[in-house]
Amino acid sequence: MTVTTKGSTPGTPDNPWGDTKTNTPSDTNGVNLGPTRRPRPVFPEPVPPDVHGPARVVAMVNQKGGVGKTTTTINLGAALVECGLKVLLVDFDPQGALSVGLGINPLQLDLTVYNLLMDRGVTAEDVLLETGVEGLDLLPSNIDLSAAEVQLVTEVAREQVLGRVIKPLLPHYDVCLIDCQPSLGLLTINALTCAHGVMVPLECEFFALRGVALLMDTISKVQERLNEDLEIEGLLATMYDARTLHGREVLARVVEAFGDKVFHTVINRTVRFPDATVAGEPITTFDPSSLGANAYRELAREVLSRWPAPATMAR
């Protein structure tokens, strides 16, 4: 049986990580440690900007599927909106999971990111959709996007197409999050080429670790050849279960390998995430007081604390 730390409820401000261990670990000086075995920082409450834009572009990338990229894109975006920012989400996965997770049927769309990439007569405003969350907008996708990877091969400056077509929208938003497909193909390279930063959601499971070295090598090549300003925002541990030795060991390995690049905030495994996906809304509105909602709010504060002030930047 798991119980919470005495006097601390999972998901509340004094325990945003949602610890379920009876004894909160501490170092030799008595400082409480988070799940990453590092001292718990306190991230300041962000101040909403007076003027919006231009957006900081962040690509959610991991060539392994099922690690929480789409869940993180939706819920981090919604949490940033709660901080007073305007957020643009780009569904750059032919599976259209990001669109589905926001209650949109990709098969009923007349215009998607595919048309924006391949049809010169289509503008970003033609494709842009409002979501059920005020301040959170979406460029949707569906299976048509799978053809773009082949068609873009013959394009001039093929790695820069996405950056060119979303550029007119960026002055109107504070953050742009791009949900990438689980591969390191041309679509993902497009996202990395136009991004200021890359975030790597990483499931706390052994096989999720195996491809990280290849991903970091790809990011390094993009930095050298296509986008020297690209930064690694951080690695985000997802689907974490503190009750399992395996999960704790994998998280420790990630922190050992990447140090401060690993976010202090850890996203725990919970059934409320798939429930929110079925409902077609972020967990911050589906179950605002849940452990998962508070974890993403904490991640939003941590992300904003890492970004230069102001939180957005222009290319």
PDB file of C-alpha atoms in Angstrom:
ATOM      1  CA  MET A   1       0.000   0.000   0.000  1.00  0.00           C
ATOM      2  CA  THR A   2       1.276   3.464  -0.850  1.00  0.00           C
ATOM      3  CA  VAL A   3       0.647   6.451   1.365  1.00  0.00           C
ATOM      4  CA  THR A   4       1.545  10.078   0.959  1.00  0.00           C
ATOM      5  CA  THR A   5       4.170  11.889   2.953  1.00  0.00           C
ATOM      6  CA  LYS A   6       2.658  13.047   6.207  1.00  0.00           C
ATOM      7  CA  GLY A   7       1.088  16.482   5.863  1.00  0.00           C
ATOM      8  CA  SER A   8       1.627  16.611   2.093  1.00  0.00           C
ATOM      9  CA  THR A   9      -0.968  15.699  -0.505  1.00  0.00           C
ATOM     10  CA  PRO A  10       0.110  14.689  -4.018  1.00  0.00           C
ATOM     11  CA  GLY A  11      -0.507  17.411  -6.572  1.00  0.00           C
ATOM     12  CA  THR A  12      -0.883  20.259  -4.087  1.00  0.00           C
ATOM     13  CA  PRO A  13       1.462  23.289  -4.073  1.00  0.00           C
ATOM     14  CA  ASP A  14       3.592  21.837  -1.253  1.00  0.00           C
ATOM     15  CA  ASN A  15       3.933  18.574  -3.172  1.00  0.00           C
ATOM     16  CA  PRO A  16       3.571  19.366  -6.898  1.00  0.00           C
ATOM     17  CA  TRP A  17       5.577  16.300  -7.883  1.00  0.00           C
ATOM     18  CA  GLY A  18       2.904  14.037  -6.412  1.00  0.00           C
ATOM     19  CA  ASP A  19       5.255  11.900  -4.327  1.00  0.00           C
ATOM     20  CA  THR A  20       3.711   8.650  -3.168  1.00  0.00           C
ATOM     21  CA  LYS A  21       6.632   7.432  -1.083  1.00  0.00           C
ATOM     22  CA  THR A  22       6.064   7.311   2.652  1.00  0.00           C
ATOM     23  CA  ASN A  23       9.463   8.805   3.415  1.00  0.00           C
ATOM     24  CA  THR A  24      10.553  11.862   1.464  1.00  0.00           C
ATOM     25  CA  PRO A  25      14.256  11.389   0.603  1.00  0.00           C
ATOM     26  CA  SER A  26      16.695  14.009   1.849  1.00  0.00           C
ATOM     27  CA  ASP A  27      20.412  14.665   1.542  1.00  0.00           C
ATOM     28  CA  THR A  28      22.935  14.758   4.390  1.00  0.00           C
ATOM     29  CA  ASN A  29      21.938  18.343   5.225  1.00  0.00           C
ATOM     30  CA  GLY A  30      18.282  17.437   5.563  1.00  0.00           C
ATOM     31  CA  VAL A  31      17.299  19.102   2.270  1.00  0.00           C
ATOM     32  CA  ASN A  32      14.300  17.427   0.639  1.00  0.00           C
ATOM     33  CA  LEU A  33      15.075  15.811  -2.683  1.00  0.00           C
ATOM     34  CA  GLY A  34      12.713  15.428  -5.614  1.00  0.00           C
ATOM     35  CA  PRO A  35      12.259  12.283  -7.718  1.00  0.00           C
ATOM     36  CA  THR A  36      15.459  13.153  -9.621  1.00  0.00           C
ATOM     37  CA  ARG A  37      17.374  12.931  -6.296  1.00  0.00           C
ATOM     38  CA  ARG A  38      18.277  16.614  -6.505  1.00  0.00           C
ATOM     39  CA  PRO A  39      17.222  19.408  -4.100  1.00  0.00           C
ATOM     40  CA  ARG A  40      13.700  20.592  -4.851  1.00  0.00           C
ATOM     41  CA  PRO A  41      13.764  24.100  -6.358  1.00  0.00           C
ATOM     42  CA  VAL A  42      10.940  26.580  -5.940  1.00  0.00           C
ATOM     43  CA  PHE A  43      10.009  28.114  -9.266  1.00  0.00           C
ATOM     44  CA  PRO A  44       8.581  31.650  -9.198  1.00  0.00           C
ATOM     45  CA  GLU A  45       5.051  32.359 -10.304  1.00  0.00           C
ATOM     46  CA  PRO A  46       5.379  33.841 -13.821  1.00  0.00           C
ATOM     47  CA  VAL A  47       4.120  37.341 -14.544  1.00  0.00           C
ATOM     48  CA  PRO A  48       1.749  37.466 -17.557  1.00  0.00           C
ATOM     49  CA  PRO A  49       3.238  39.503 -20.406  1.00  0.00           C
ATOM     50  CA  ASP A  50       1.716  42.893 -21.259  1.00  0.00           C
ATOM     51  CA  VAL A  51       2.400  42.384 -24.961  1.00  0.00           C
ATOM     52  CA  HIS A  52       2.266  39.053 -26.789  1.00  0.00           C
ATOM     53  CA  GLY A  53       4.868  37.742 -29.208  1.00  0.00           C
ATOM     54  CA  PRO A  54       7.073  36.938 -30.902  1.00  0.00           C
ATOM     55  CA  ALA A  55       6.919  33.257 -30.034  1.00  0.00           C
ATOM     56  CA  ARG A  56       9.649  30.990 -28.768  1.00  0.00           C
ATOM     57  CA  VAL A  57       9.438  27.815 -30.865  1.00  0.00           C
ATOM     58  CA  VAL A  58       9.964  24.496 -29.090  1.00  0.00           C
ATOM     59  CA  ALA A  59       9.989  21.086 -30.805  1.00  0.00           C
ATOM     60  CA  MET A  60       8.855  18.012 -28.875  1.00  0.00           C
ATOM     61  CA  VAL A  61      11.101  15.267 -30.209  1.00  0.00           C
ATOM     62  CA  ASN A  62      11.783  11.606 -29.523  1.00  0.00           C
ATOM     63  CA  GLN A  63      12.035   8.975 -32.243  1.00  0.00           C
ATOM     64  CA  LYS A  64      10.453   6.432 -29.903  1.00  0.00           C
ATOM     65  CA  GLY A  65       6.673   6.441 -29.874  1.00  0.00           C
ATOM     66  CA  GLY A  66       4.471   6.389 -26.800  1.00  0.00           C
ATOM     67  CA  VAL A  67       6.749   8.450 -24.569  1.00  0.00           C
ATOM     68  CA  GLY A  68       4.355  11.332 -23.914  1.00  0.00           C
ATOM     69  CA  LYS A  69       5.203  13.859 -26.639  1.00  0.00           C
ATOM     70  CA  THR A  70       1.595  14.615 -27.545  1.00  0.00           C
ATOM     71  CA  THR A  71       0.393  14.557 -23.938  1.00  0.00           C
ATOM     72  CA  THR A  72       3.153  16.979 -22.995  1.00  0.00           C
ATOM     73  CA  THR A  73       2.463  19.277 -25.957  1.00  0.00           C
ATOM     74  CA  ILE A  74      -1.226  19.567 -25.076  1.00  0.00           C
ATOM     75  CA  ASN A  75      -0.896  19.903 -21.326  1.00  0.00           C
ATOM     76  CA  LEU A  76       2.219  22.080 -21.216  1.00  0.00           C
ATOM     77  CA  GLY A  77       0.547  24.353 -23.756  1.00  0.00           C
ATOM     78  CA  ALA A  78      -2.586  24.584 -21.614  1.00  0.00           C
ATOM     79  CA  ALA A  79      -0.520  25.205 -18.463  1.00  0.00           C
ATOM     80  CA  LEU A  80       1.378  28.020 -20.203  1.00  0.00           C
ATOM     81  CA  VAL A  81      -1.961  29.567 -21.183  1.00  0.00           C
ATOM     82  CA  GLU A  82      -2.903  29.565 -17.480  1.00  0.00           C
ATOM     83  CA  CYS A  83       0.276  31.616 -16.942  1.00  0.00           C
ATOM     84  CA  GLY A  84      -1.138  34.292 -19.247  1.00  0.00           C
ATOM     85  CA  LEU A  85       0.709  33.337 -22.442  1.00  0.00           C
ATOM     86  CA  LYS A  86      -0.747  32.834 -25.898  1.00  0.00           C
ATOM     87  CA  VAL A  87       0.259  29.426 -27.262  1.00  0.00           C
ATOM     88  CA  LEU A  88       0.278  27.948 -30.757  1.00  0.00           C
ATOM     89  CA  LEU A  89       0.355  24.162 -31.123  1.00  0.00           C
ATOM     90  CA  VAL A  90       1.535  22.559 -34.356  1.00  0.00           C
ATOM     91  CA  ASP A  91       0.485  18.967 -35.034  1.00  0.00           C
ATOM     92  CA  PHE A  92       3.424  17.720 -37.115  1.00  0.00           C
ATOM     93  CA  ASP A  93       2.621  14.018 -36.858  1.00  0.00           C
ATOM     94  CA  PRO A  94       0.651  12.303 -39.665  1.00  0.00           C
ATOM     95  CA  GLN A  95      -1.186  10.300 -37.007  1.00  0.00           C
ATOM     96  CA  GLY A  96      -2.925  13.513 -35.962  1.00  0.00           C
ATOM     97  CA  ALA A  97      -2.875  12.558 -32.276  1.00  0.00           C
ATOM     98  CA  LEU A  98      -2.495  16.162 -31.120  1.00  0.00           C
ATOM     99  CA  SER A  99      -5.599  17.170 -33.056  1.00  0.00           C
ATOM    100  CA  VAL A 100      -7.563  14.210 -31.683  1.00  0.00           C
ATOM    101  CA  GLY A 101      -6.417  15.043 -28.153  1.00  0.00           C
ATOM    102  CA  LEU A 102      -8.008  18.475 -28.527  1.00  0.00           C
ATOM    103  CA  GLY A 103     -11.326  17.114 -29.714  1.00  0.00           C
ATOM    104  CA  ILE A 104     -10.806  17.529 -33.465  1.00  0.00           C
ATOM    105  CA  ASN A 105     -11.506  14.777 -35.993  1.00  0.00           C
ATOM    106  CA  PRO A 106      -8.544  14.901 -38.438  1.00  0.00           C
ATOM    107  CA  LEU A 107     -10.481  13.016 -41.118  1.00  0.00           C
ATOM    108  CA  GLN A 108     -13.046  15.829 -41.366  1.00  0.00           C
ATOM    109  CA  LEU A 109     -10.525  18.601 -41.985  1.00  0.00           C
ATOM    110  CA  ASP A 110     -10.384  20.303 -45.374  1.00  0.00           C
ATOM    111  CA  LEU A 111      -7.075  22.057 -44.703  1.00  0.00           C
ATOM    112  CA  THR A 112      -4.180  20.857 -42.552  1.00  0.00           C
ATOM    113  CA  VAL A 113      -0.467  21.453 -42.065  1.00  0.00           C
ATOM    114  CA  TYR A 114       0.070  19.364 -45.208  1.00  0.00           C
ATOM    115  CA  ASN A 115      -1.731  21.945 -47.345  1.00  0.00           C
ATOM    116  CA  LEU A 116       0.209  24.701 -45.627  1.00  0.00           C
ATOM    117  CA  LEU A 117       3.496  23.029 -46.555  1.00  0.00           C
ATOM    118  CA  MET A 118       2.684  21.986 -50.118  1.00  0.00           C
ATOM    119  CA  ASP A 119       0.088  24.456 -51.470  1.00  0.00           C
ATOM    120  CA  ARG A 120       1.436  27.944 -52.046  1.00  0.00           C
ATOM    121  CA  GLY A 121      -2.074  29.413 -52.103  1.00  0.00           C
ATOM    122  CA  VAL A 122      -2.811  28.262 -48.529  1.00  0.00           C
ATOM    123  CA  THR A 123      -1.854  30.566 -45.649  1.00  0.00           C
ATOM    124  CA  ALA A 124      -1.360  29.745 -41.985  1.00  0.00           C
ATOM    125  CA  GLU A 125      -4.530  31.698 -41.139  1.00  0.00           C
ATOM    126  CA  ASP A 126      -6.500  29.382 -43.460  1.00  0.00           C
ATOM    127  CA  VAL A 127      -5.409  26.323 -41.460  1.00  0.00           C
ATOM    128  CA  LEU A 128      -5.427  27.801 -37.941  1.00  0.00           C
ATOM    129  CA  LEU A 129      -8.095  26.483 -35.550  1.00  0.00           C
ATOM    130  CA  GLU A 130      -9.181  27.693 -32.126  1.00  0.00           C
ATOM    131  CA  THR A 131      -9.374  25.043 -29.410  1.00  0.00           C
ATOM    132  CA  GLY A 132     -11.679  24.767 -26.429  1.00  0.00           C
ATOM    133  CA  VAL A 133      -9.054  26.589 -24.347  1.00  0.00           C
ATOM    134  CA  GLU A 134      -8.938  30.345 -24.841  1.00  0.00           C
ATOM    135  CA  GLY A 135      -5.447  31.443 -25.886  1.00  0.00           C
ATOM    136  CA  LEU A 136      -4.540  27.980 -27.196  1.00  0.00           C
ATOM    137  CA  ASP A 137      -4.676  27.607 -30.999  1.00  0.00           C
ATOM    138  CA  LEU A 138      -3.814  24.718 -33.304  1.00  0.00           C
ATOM    139  CA  LEU A 139      -2.435  23.970 -36.748  1.00  0.00           C
ATOM    140  CA  PRO A 140      -3.986  20.489 -37.231  1.00  0.00           C
ATOM    141  CA  SER A 141      -2.722  17.459 -39.109  1.00  0.00           C
ATOM    142  CA  ASN A 142      -3.928  14.168 -40.537  1.00  0.00           C
ATOM    143  CA  ILE A 143      -2.593  11.236 -42.554  1.00  0.00           C
ATOM    144  CA  ASP A 144      -2.043  13.475 -45.603  1.00  0.00           C
ATOM    145  CA  LEU A 145       1.107  14.779 -43.917  1.00  0.00           C
ATOM    146  CA  SER A 146       2.807  11.420 -44.470  1.00  0.00           C
ATOM    147  CA  ALA A 147       3.076  12.290 -48.176  1.00  0.00           C
ATOM    148  CA  ALA A 148       4.917  15.528 -47.418  1.00  0.00           C
ATOM    149  CA  GLU A 149       8.076  13.710 -46.330  1.00  0.00           C
ATOM    150  CA  VAL A 150       8.442  12.273 -49.825  1.00  0.00           C
ATOM    151  CA  GLN A 151       7.350  15.390 -51.693  1.00  0.00           C
ATOM    152  CA  LEU A 152       9.640  17.723 -49.770  1.00  0.00           C
ATOM    153  CA  VAL A 153      12.731  15.806 -50.895  1.00  0.00           C
ATOM    154  CA  THR A 154      12.807  17.696 -54.204  1.00  0.00           C
ATOM    155  CA  GLU A 155      12.107  21.115 -52.665  1.00  0.00           C
ATOM    156  CA  VAL A 156      14.746  23.830 -52.483  1.00  0.00           C
ATOM    157  CA  ALA A 157      15.703  24.481 -48.828  1.00  0.00           C
ATOM    158  CA  ARG A 158      13.537  21.512 -47.883  1.00  0.00           C
ATOM    159  CA  GLU A 159      14.572  21.649 -44.224  1.00  0.00           C
ATOM    160  CA  GLN A 160      13.232  25.208 -43.855  1.00  0.00           C
ATOM    161  CA  VAL A 161       9.716  24.833 -45.236  1.00  0.00           C
ATOM    162  CA  LEU A 162       7.920  24.601 -41.886  1.00  0.00           C
ATOM    163  CA  GLY A 163       9.737  27.630 -40.502  1.00  0.00           C
ATOM    164  CA  ARG A 164       8.772  29.666 -43.545  1.00  0.00           C
ATOM    165  CA  VAL A 165       5.049  28.851 -43.435  1.00  0.00           C
ATOM    166  CA  ILE A 166       4.521  29.388 -39.681  1.00  0.00           C
ATOM    167  CA  LYS A 167       6.610  32.569 -39.532  1.00  0.00           C
ATOM    168  CA  PRO A 168       3.613  34.914 -40.128  1.00  0.00           C
ATOM    169  CA  LEU A 169       1.874  33.526 -37.016  1.00  0.00           C
ATOM    170  CA  LEU A 170       4.754  33.813 -34.553  1.00  0.00           C
ATOM    171  CA  PRO A 171       4.398  37.552 -33.789  1.00  0.00           C
ATOM    172  CA  HIS A 172       0.925  36.857 -32.360  1.00  0.00           C
ATOM    173  CA  TYR A 173       1.971  34.151 -29.847  1.00  0.00           C
ATOM    174  CA  ASP A 174       4.354  33.795 -26.928  1.00  0.00           C
ATOM    175  CA  VAL A 175       5.126  30.095 -27.373  1.00  0.00           C
ATOM    176  CA  CYS A 176       4.854  27.672 -30.298  1.00  0.00           C
ATOM    177  CA  LEU A 177       5.021  23.952 -29.449  1.00  0.00           C
ATOM    178  CA  ILE A 178       5.581  21.492 -32.315  1.00  0.00           C
ATOM    179  CA  ASP A 179       4.505  17.894 -31.732  1.00  0.00           C
ATOM    180  CA  CYS A 180       6.814  15.782 -33.920  1.00  0.00           C
ATOM    181  CA  GLN A 181       6.290  12.290 -35.278  1.00  0.00           C
ATOM    182  CA  PRO A 182       8.218   9.377 -33.707  1.00  0.00           C
ATOM    183  CA  SER A 183      11.059   9.383 -36.230  1.00  0.00           C
ATOM    184  CA  LEU A 184      14.111  11.434 -37.178  1.00  0.00           C
ATOM    185  CA  GLY A 185      12.993  11.994 -40.764  1.00  0.00           C
ATOM    186  CA  LEU A 186      12.620  15.156 -42.812  1.00  0.00           C
ATOM    187  CA  LEU A 187       9.540  16.391 -40.962  1.00  0.00           C
ATOM    188  CA  THR A 188      11.353  16.253 -37.630  1.00  0.00           C
ATOM    189  CA  ILE A 189      14.402  17.952 -39.164  1.00  0.00           C
ATOM    190  CA  ASN A 190      12.082  20.747 -40.347  1.00  0.00           C
ATOM    191  CA  ALA A 191      10.833  21.213 -36.796  1.00  0.00           C
ATOM    192  CA  LEU A 192      14.371  21.296 -35.372  1.00  0.00           C
ATOM    193  CA  THR A 193      15.514  23.746 -38.040  1.00  0.00           C
ATOM    194  CA  CYS A 194      12.875  26.350 -37.168  1.00  0.00           C
ATOM    195  CA  ALA A 195      12.936  25.825 -33.383  1.00  0.00           C
ATOM    196  CA  HIS A 196      14.687  27.822 -30.702  1.00  0.00           C
ATOM    197  CA  GLY A 197      14.705  24.796 -28.429  1.00  0.00           C
ATOM    198  CA  VAL A 198      14.010  21.069 -28.312  1.00  0.00           C
ATOM    199  CA  MET A 199      12.320  19.227 -25.454  1.00  0.00           C
ATOM    200  CA  VAL A 200      12.742  15.471 -25.138  1.00  0.00           C
ATOM    201  CA  PRO A 201       9.963  13.590 -23.298  1.00  0.00           C
ATOM    202  CA  LEU A 202      11.447  10.330 -22.084  1.00  0.00           C
ATOM    203  CA  GLU A 203       9.505   7.409 -20.655  1.00  0.00           C
ATOM    204  CA  CYS A 204      11.085   5.993 -17.492  1.00  0.00           C
ATOM    205  CA  GLU A 205      11.697   2.641 -19.114  1.00  0.00           C
ATOM    206  CA  PHE A 206      14.895   0.956 -20.335  1.00  0.00           C
ATOM    207  CA  PHE A 207      14.090   0.822 -24.045  1.00  0.00           C
ATOM    208  CA  ALA A 208      13.337   4.559 -24.046  1.00  0.00           C
ATOM    209  CA  LEU A 209      16.972   5.167 -23.078  1.00  0.00           C
ATOM    210  CA  ARG A 210      18.455   3.311 -26.020  1.00  0.00           C
ATOM    211  CA  GLY A 211      17.607   5.848 -28.692  1.00  0.00           C
ATOM    212  CA  VAL A 212      18.580   8.977 -26.770  1.00  0.00           C
ATOM    213  CA  ALA A 213      22.194   8.887 -27.990  1.00  0.00           C
ATOM    214  CA  LEU A 214      21.032   8.800 -31.635  1.00  0.00           C
ATOM    215  CA  LEU A 215      18.613  11.641 -30.983  1.00  0.00           C
ATOM    216  CA  MET A 216      21.332  13.774 -29.390  1.00  0.00           C
ATOM    217  CA  ASP A 217      23.585  13.066 -32.368  1.00  0.00           C
ATOM    218  CA  THR A 218      20.845  14.256 -34.736  1.00  0.00           C
ATOM    219  CA  ILE A 219      20.289  17.411 -32.682  1.00  0.00           C
ATOM    220  CA  SER A 220      24.033  18.082 -32.755  1.00  0.00           C
ATOM    221  CA  LYS A 221      24.120  17.773 -36.553  1.00  0.00           C
ATOM    222  CA  VAL A 222      21.198  20.169 -36.908  1.00  0.00           C
ATOM    223  CA  GLN A 223      22.996  22.636 -34.645  1.00  0.00           C
ATOM    224  CA  GLU A 224      26.152  22.384 -36.764  1.00  0.00           C
ATOM    225  CA  ARG A 225      24.574  22.486 -40.216  1.00  0.00           C
ATOM    226  CA  LEU A 226      21.114  24.058 -40.095  1.00  0.00           C
ATOM    227  CA  ASN A 227      20.316  25.886 -36.865  1.00  0.00           C
ATOM    228  CA  GLU A 228      23.221  27.011 -34.715  1.00  0.00           C
ATOM    229  CA  ASP A 229      20.811  28.725 -32.286  1.00  0.00           C
ATOM    230  CA  LEU A 230      19.006  25.482 -31.394  1.00  0.00           C
ATOM    231  CA  GLU A 231      19.156  24.697 -27.671  1.00  0.00           C
ATOM    232  CA  ILE A 232      18.226  21.602 -25.713  1.00  0.00           C
ATOM    233  CA  GLU A 233      15.474  22.808 -23.388  1.00  0.00           C
ATOM    234  CA  GLY A 234      15.688  19.649 -21.344  1.00  0.00           C
ATOM    235  CA  LEU A 235      14.720  16.020 -20.947  1.00  0.00           C
ATOM    236  CA  LEU A 236      11.362  15.380 -19.309  1.00  0.00           C
ATOM    237  CA  ALA A 237      10.818  12.129 -17.430  1.00  0.00           C
ATOM    238  CA  THR A 238       7.289  10.846 -18.129  1.00  0.00           C
ATOM    239  CA  MET A 239       5.156   7.865 -17.070  1.00  0.00           C
ATOM    240  CA  TYR A 240       7.151   7.692 -13.841  1.00  0.00           C
ATOM    241  CA  ASP A 241       6.122   5.266 -11.135  1.00  0.00           C
ATOM    242  CA  ALA A 242       8.112   5.754  -7.938  1.00  0.00           C
ATOM    243  CA  ARG A 243       6.875   2.386  -6.630  1.00  0.00           C
ATOM    244  CA  THR A 244       8.989   0.433  -9.132  1.00  0.00           C
ATOM    245  CA  LEU A 245      12.727  -0.070  -8.786  1.00  0.00           C
ATOM    246  CA  HIS A 246      13.074  -0.063 -12.567  1.00  0.00           C
ATOM    247  CA  GLY A 247      11.494   3.384 -12.905  1.00  0.00           C
ATOM    248  CA  ARG A 248      13.702   4.851 -10.187  1.00  0.00           C
ATOM    249  CA  GLU A 249      16.840   3.317 -11.704  1.00  0.00           C
ATOM    250  CA  VAL A 250      16.066   4.600 -15.213  1.00  0.00           C
ATOM    251  CA  LEU A 251      15.428   8.105 -13.888  1.00  0.00           C
ATOM    252  CA  ALA A 252      18.704   7.986 -11.964  1.00  0.00           C
ATOM    253  CA  ARG A 253      20.540   6.902 -15.148  1.00  0.00           C
ATOM    254  CA  VAL A 254      19.048   9.801 -17.100  1.00  0.00           C
ATOM    255  CA  VAL A 255      20.077  12.326 -14.451  1.00  0.00           C
ATOM    256  CA  GLU A 256      23.557  10.802 -14.247  1.00  0.00           C
ATOM    257  CA  ALA A 257      23.986  11.093 -18.014  1.00  0.00           C
ATOM    258  CA  PHE A 258      22.429  14.511 -18.655  1.00  0.00           C
ATOM    259  CA  GLY A 259      22.636  16.328 -15.319  1.00  0.00           C
ATOM    260  CA  ASP A 260      20.924  19.704 -15.224  1.00  0.00           C
ATOM    261  CA  LYS A 261      19.432  19.136 -18.665  1.00  0.00           C
ATOM    262  CA  VAL A 262      16.875  16.891 -16.957  1.00  0.00           C
ATOM    263  CA  PHE A 263      13.848  18.798 -15.683  1.00  0.00           C
ATOM    264  CA  HIS A 264      13.241  18.639 -11.950  1.00  0.00           C
ATOM    265  CA  THR A 265       9.547  18.165 -12.668  1.00  0.00           C
ATOM    266  CA  VAL A 266       8.600  14.545 -13.308  1.00  0.00           C
ATOM    267  CA  ILE A 267       5.306  13.443 -14.872  1.00  0.00           C
ATOM    268  CA  ASN A 268       3.838  10.507 -12.996  1.00  0.00           C
ATOM    269  CA  ARG A 269       1.852   7.721 -14.600  1.00  0.00           C
ATOM    270  CA  THR A 270      -1.890   8.241 -14.087  1.00  0.00           C
ATOM    271  CA  VAL A 271      -5.112   7.063 -15.749  1.00  0.00           C
ATOM    272  CA  ARG A 272      -6.357  10.654 -15.905  1.00  0.00           C
ATOM    273  CA  PHE A 273      -4.220  11.405 -18.965  1.00  0.00           C
ATOM    274  CA  PRO A 274      -5.961   8.898 -21.281  1.00  0.00           C
ATOM    275  CA  ASP A 275      -9.291   9.951 -19.768  1.00  0.00           C
ATOM    276  CA  ALA A 276      -8.574  13.564 -20.736  1.00  0.00           C
ATOM    277  CA  THR A 277      -7.533  12.475 -24.242  1.00  0.00           C
ATOM    278  CA  VAL A 278     -10.843  10.674 -24.746  1.00  0.00           C
ATOM    279  CA  ALA A 279     -12.641  13.817 -23.583  1.00  0.00           C
ATOM    280  CA  GLY A 280     -10.639  15.865 -26.101  1.00  0.00           C
ATOM    281  CA  GLU A 281      -9.279  18.436 -23.690  1.00  0.00           C
ATOM    282  CA  PRO A 282      -6.170  19.153 -21.605  1.00  0.00           C
ATOM    283  CA  ILE A 283      -5.975  17.636 -18.164  1.00  0.00           C
ATOM    284  CA  THR A 284      -5.784  21.161 -16.709  1.00  0.00           C
ATOM    285  CA  THR A 285      -9.428  21.680 -17.666  1.00  0.00           C
ATOM    286  CA  PHE A 286     -10.606  18.058 -17.562  1.00  0.00           C
ATOM    287  CA  ASP A 287      -9.422  17.503 -13.984  1.00  0.00           C
ATOM    288  CA  PRO A 288      -7.879  20.781 -12.752  1.00  0.00           C
ATOM    289  CA  SER A 289      -7.014  19.528  -9.264  1.00  0.00           C
ATOM    290  CA  SER A 290      -5.435  16.250 -10.362  1.00  0.00           C
ATOM    291  CA  LEU A 291      -1.827  15.233  -9.786  1.00  0.00           C
ATOM    292  CA  GLY A 292      -1.166  15.352 -13.544  1.00  0.00           C
ATOM    293  CA  ALA A 293      -2.592  18.851 -13.974  1.00  0.00           C
ATOM    294  CA  ASN A 294      -0.451  20.217 -11.158  1.00  0.00           C
ATOM    295  CA  ALA A 295       2.630  18.456 -12.512  1.00  0.00           C
ATOM    296  CA  TYR A 296       2.250  20.229 -15.855  1.00  0.00           C
ATOM    297  CA  ARG A 297       1.658  23.544 -14.115  1.00  0.00           C
ATOM    298  CA  GLU A 298       4.914  22.960 -12.258  1.00  0.00           C
ATOM    299  CA  LEU A 299       6.621  22.094 -15.550  1.00  0.00           C
ATOM    300  CA  ALA A 300       5.336  25.328 -17.084  1.00  0.00           C
ATOM    301  CA  ARG A 301       6.875  27.333 -14.237  1.00  0.00           C
ATOM    302  CA  GLU A 302      10.158  25.437 -14.580  1.00  0.00           C
ATOM    303  CA  VAL A 303      10.251  25.923 -18.338  1.00  0.00           C
ATOM    304  CA  LEU A 304       9.606  29.648 -18.027  1.00  0.00           C
ATOM    305  CA  SER A 305      12.317  29.955 -15.373  1.00  0.00           C
ATOM    306  CA  ARG A 306      14.834  28.448 -17.822  1.00  0.00           C
ATOM    307  CA  TRP A 307      13.975  30.745 -20.708  1.00  0.00           C
ATOM    308  CA  PRO A 308      15.587  34.147 -21.121  1.00  0.00           C
ATOM    309  CA  ALA A 309      13.545  37.122 -19.951  1.00  0.00           C
ATOM    310  CA  PRO A 310      11.175  37.913 -21.475  1.00  0.00           C
ATOM    311  CA  ALA A 311      10.051  34.312 -21.923  1.00  0.00           C
ATOM    312  CA  THR A 312       9.771  34.709 -25.675  1.00  0.00           C
ATOM    313  CA  MET A 313      12.327  35.574 -28.306  1.00  0.00           C
ATOM    314  CA  ALA A 314      12.448  36.405 -31.973  1.00  0.00           C
ATOM    315  CA  ARG A 315      14.518  34.743 -34.606  1.00  0.00           C
TER     316      ARG A 315
END
